[in-house]
mmCIF file of C-alpha atoms in Angstrom:
data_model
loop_
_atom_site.group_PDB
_atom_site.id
_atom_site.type_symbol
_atom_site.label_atom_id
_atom_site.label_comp_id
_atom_site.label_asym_id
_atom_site.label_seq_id
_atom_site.Cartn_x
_atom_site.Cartn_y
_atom_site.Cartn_z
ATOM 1 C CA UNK Q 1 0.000 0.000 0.000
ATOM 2 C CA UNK Q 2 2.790 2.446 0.906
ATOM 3 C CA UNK Q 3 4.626 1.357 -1.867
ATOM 4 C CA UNK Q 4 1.771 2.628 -4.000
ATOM 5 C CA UNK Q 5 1.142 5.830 -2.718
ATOM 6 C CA UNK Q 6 4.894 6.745 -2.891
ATOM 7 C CA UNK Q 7 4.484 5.453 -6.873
ATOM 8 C CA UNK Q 8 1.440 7.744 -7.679
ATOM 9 C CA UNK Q 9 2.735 10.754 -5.978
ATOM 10 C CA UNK Q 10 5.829 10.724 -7.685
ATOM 11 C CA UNK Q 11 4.090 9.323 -11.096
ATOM 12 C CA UNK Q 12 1.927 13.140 -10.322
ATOM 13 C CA UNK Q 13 4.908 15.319 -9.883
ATOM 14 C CA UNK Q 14 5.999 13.824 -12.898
ATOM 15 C CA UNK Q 15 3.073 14.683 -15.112
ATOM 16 C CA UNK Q 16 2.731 17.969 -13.433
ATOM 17 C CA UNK Q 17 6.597 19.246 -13.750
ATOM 18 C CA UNK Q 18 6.602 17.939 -17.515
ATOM 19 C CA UNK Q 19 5.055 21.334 -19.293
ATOM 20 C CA UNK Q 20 8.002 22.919 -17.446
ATOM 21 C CA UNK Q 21 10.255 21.324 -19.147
ATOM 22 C CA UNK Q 22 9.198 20.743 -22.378
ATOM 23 C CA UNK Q 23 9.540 22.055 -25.641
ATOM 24 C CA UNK Q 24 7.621 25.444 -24.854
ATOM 25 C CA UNK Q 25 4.390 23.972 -26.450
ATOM 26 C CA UNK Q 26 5.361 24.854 -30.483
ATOM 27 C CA UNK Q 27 5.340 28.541 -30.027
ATOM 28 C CA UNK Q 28 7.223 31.192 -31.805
ATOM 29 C CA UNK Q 29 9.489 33.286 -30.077
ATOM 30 C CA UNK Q 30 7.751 36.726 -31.322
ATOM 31 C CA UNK Q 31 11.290 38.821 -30.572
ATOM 32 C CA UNK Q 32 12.580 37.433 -34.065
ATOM 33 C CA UNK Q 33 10.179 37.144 -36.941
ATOM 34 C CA UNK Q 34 9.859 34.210 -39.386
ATOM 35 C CA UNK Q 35 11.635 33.741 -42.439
ATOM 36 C CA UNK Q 36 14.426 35.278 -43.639
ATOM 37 C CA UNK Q 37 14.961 38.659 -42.088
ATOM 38 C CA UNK Q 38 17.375 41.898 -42.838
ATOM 39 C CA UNK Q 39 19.455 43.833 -40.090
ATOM 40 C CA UNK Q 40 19.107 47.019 -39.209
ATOM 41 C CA UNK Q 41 21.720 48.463 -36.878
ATOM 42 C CA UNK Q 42 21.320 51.914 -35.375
ATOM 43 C CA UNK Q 43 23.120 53.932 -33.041
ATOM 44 C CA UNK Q 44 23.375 57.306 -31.934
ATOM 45 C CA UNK Q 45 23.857 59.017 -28.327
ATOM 46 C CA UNK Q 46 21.427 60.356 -25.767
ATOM 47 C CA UNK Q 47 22.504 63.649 -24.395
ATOM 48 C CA UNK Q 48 20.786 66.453 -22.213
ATOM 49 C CA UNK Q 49 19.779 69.789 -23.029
ATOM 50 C CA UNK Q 50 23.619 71.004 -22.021
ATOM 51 C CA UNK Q 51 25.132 68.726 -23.897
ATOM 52 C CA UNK Q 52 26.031 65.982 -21.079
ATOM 53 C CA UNK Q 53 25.290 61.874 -21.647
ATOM 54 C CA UNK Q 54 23.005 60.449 -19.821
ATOM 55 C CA UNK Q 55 23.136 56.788 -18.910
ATOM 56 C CA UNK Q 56 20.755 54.307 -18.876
ATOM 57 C CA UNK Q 57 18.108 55.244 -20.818
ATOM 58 C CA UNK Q 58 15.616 53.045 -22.422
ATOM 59 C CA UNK Q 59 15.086 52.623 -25.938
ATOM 60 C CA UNK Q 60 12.035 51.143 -27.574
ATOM 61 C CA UNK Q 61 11.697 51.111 -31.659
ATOM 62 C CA UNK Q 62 9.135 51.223 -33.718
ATOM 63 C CA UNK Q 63 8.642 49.277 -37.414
ATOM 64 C CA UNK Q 64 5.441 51.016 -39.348
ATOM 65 C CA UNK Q 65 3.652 52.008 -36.081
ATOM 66 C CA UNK Q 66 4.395 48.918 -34.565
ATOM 67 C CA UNK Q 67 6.712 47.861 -31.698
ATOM 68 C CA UNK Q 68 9.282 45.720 -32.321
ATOM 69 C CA UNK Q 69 10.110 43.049 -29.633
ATOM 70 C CA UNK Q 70 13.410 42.403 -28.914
ATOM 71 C CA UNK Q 71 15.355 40.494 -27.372
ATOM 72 C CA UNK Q 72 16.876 42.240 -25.038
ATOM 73 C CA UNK Q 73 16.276 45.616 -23.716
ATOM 74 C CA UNK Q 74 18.398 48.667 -25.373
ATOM 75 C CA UNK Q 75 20.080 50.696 -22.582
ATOM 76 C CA UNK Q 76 22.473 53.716 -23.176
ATOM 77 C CA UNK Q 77 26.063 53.310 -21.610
ATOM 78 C CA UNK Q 78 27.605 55.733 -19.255
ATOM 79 C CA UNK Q 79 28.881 57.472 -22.526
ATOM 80 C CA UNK Q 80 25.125 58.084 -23.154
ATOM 81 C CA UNK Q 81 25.849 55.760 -26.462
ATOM 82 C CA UNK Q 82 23.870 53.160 -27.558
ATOM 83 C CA UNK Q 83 24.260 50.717 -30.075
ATOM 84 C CA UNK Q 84 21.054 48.043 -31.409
ATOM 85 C CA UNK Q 85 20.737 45.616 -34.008
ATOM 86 C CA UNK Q 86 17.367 45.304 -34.870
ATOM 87 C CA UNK Q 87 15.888 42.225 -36.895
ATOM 88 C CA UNK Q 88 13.103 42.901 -39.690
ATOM 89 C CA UNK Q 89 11.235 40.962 -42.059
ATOM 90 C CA UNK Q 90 13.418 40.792 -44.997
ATOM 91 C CA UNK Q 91 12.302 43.570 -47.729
ATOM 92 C CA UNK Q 92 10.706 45.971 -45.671
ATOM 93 C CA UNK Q 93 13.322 48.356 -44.643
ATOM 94 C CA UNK Q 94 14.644 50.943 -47.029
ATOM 95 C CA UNK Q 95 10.485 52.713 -47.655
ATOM 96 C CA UNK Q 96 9.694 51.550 -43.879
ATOM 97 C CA UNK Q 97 8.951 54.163 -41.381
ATOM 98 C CA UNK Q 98 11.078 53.187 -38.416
ATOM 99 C CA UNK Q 99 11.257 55.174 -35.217
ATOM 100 C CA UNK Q 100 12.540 55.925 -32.138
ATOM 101 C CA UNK Q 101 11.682 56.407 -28.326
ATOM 102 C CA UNK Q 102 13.576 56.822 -24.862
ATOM 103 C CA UNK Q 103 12.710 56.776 -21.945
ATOM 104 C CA UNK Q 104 14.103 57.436 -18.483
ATOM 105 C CA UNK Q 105 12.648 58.026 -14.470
ATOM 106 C CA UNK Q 106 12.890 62.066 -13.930
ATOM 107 C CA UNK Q 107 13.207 63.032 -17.586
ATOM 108 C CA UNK Q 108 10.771 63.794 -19.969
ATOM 109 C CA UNK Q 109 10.159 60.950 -22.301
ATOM 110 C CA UNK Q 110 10.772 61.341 -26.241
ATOM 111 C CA UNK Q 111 8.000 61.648 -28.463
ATOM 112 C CA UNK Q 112 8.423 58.844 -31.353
ATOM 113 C CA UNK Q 113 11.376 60.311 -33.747
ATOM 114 C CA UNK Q 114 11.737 59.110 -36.832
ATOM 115 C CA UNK Q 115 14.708 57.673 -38.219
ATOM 116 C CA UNK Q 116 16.453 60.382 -40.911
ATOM 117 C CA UNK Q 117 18.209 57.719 -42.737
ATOM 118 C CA UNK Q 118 18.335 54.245 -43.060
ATOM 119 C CA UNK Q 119 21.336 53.405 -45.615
ATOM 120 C CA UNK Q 120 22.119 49.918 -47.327
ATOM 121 C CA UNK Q 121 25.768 48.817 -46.240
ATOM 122 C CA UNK Q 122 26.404 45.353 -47.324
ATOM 123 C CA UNK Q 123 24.388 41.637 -48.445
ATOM 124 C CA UNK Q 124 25.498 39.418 -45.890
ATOM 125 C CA UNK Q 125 26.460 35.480 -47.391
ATOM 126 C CA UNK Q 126 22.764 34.382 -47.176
ATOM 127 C CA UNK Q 127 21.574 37.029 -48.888
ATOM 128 C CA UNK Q 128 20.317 39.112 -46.037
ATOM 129 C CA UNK Q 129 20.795 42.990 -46.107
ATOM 130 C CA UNK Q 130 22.398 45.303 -43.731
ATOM 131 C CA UNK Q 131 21.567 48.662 -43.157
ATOM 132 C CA UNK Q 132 22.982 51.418 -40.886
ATOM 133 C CA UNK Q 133 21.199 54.321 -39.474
ATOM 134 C CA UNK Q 134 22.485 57.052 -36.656
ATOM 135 C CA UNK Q 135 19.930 59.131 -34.408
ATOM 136 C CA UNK Q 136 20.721 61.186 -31.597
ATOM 137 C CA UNK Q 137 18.213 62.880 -29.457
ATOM 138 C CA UNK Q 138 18.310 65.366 -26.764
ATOM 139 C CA UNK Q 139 16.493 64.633 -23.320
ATOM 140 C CA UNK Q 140 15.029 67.249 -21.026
ATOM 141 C CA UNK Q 141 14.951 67.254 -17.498
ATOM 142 C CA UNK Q 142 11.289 66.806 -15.352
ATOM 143 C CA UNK Q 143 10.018 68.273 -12.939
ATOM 144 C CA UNK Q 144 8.698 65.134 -10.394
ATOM 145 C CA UNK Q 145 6.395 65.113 -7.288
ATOM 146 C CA UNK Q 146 9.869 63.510 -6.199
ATOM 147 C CA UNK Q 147 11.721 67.059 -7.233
ATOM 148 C CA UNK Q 148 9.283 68.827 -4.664
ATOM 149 C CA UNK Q 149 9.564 66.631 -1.882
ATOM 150 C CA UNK Q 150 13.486 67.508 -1.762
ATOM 151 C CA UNK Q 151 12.992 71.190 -2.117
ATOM 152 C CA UNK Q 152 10.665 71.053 0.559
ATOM 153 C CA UNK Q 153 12.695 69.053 3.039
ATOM 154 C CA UNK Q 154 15.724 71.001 2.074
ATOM 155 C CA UNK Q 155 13.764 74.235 3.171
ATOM 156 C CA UNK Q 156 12.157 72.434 6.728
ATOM 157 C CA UNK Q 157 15.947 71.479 7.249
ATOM 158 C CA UNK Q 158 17.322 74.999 6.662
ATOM 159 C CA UNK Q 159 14.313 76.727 8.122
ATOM 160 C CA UNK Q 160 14.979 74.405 11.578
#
């Protein structure tokens, strides 16, 4: 009898751990799109309005109006500098509209900004085309609820 129960309980855990550790149940990963795809590689620099990088911004891009998903996030470096390699279906790129968006706590995010130019640089061995593109945007400070509470405390400190 105890023999049994010991069986079906690990015969359950079995059956229950297995769609943990299976294939992923036949779905597409949606960061990279199907088929053959072309490269786009852009990279520019995030600065303020004086002229200073600012780290660790968050970029999000945009193919036609539509997000692109990526596989990892885009985040300036301390240089303000960023650098992304985006993956498209193959074709679309040279009369897409692709833009640009960043994003960062106590700055004002970008509005959507449209990539100038998007250049052809090479065909790589399979037949899959690179292009190149450069932005650089300017970020402006904002004023927070956060921004307030330290001038206020600052003032109750120097006031007492």
């Amino acid at each position: 009898m105890k023999n049994r129960l010991v069986f079906l309980t690990l015969l359950v855990c079995l059956l229950w751990t297995l769609p943990v550790f299976g294939s992923g149940g036949g779905k597409a990963d949606p960061a990279r799109p199907a088929g053959p795809t072309d490269l786009l590689i852009v990279s520019g620099t995030i600065t303020n309005l004086q002229g200073k990088p600012v780290k660790e911004v968050g970029l999000h891009f945009y193919l036609n109006g539509q997000k692109l998903e990526l596989e990892e996030e885009i985040v300036t470096s301390k240089a303000g500098g960023y650098e992304a390699e985006l993956k498209v279906p193959k074709g679309l790129l040279p009369a897409s509209k692709v833009e640009l968006e960043a994003a960062k706590p106590s700055y004002q995010s970008s509005a959507r900004t449209a990539l100038d130019k998007v250049l052809p640089e090479r065909v790589d061995e399979r037949g899959n085309a690179v292009f190149l593109a450069h932005q650089s945007l300017k970020m402006k400070r904002a004023i927070s609820p956060a921004f307030w509470i330290a001038t206020l405390v600052l003032l109750l400190v120097y006031v007492l």
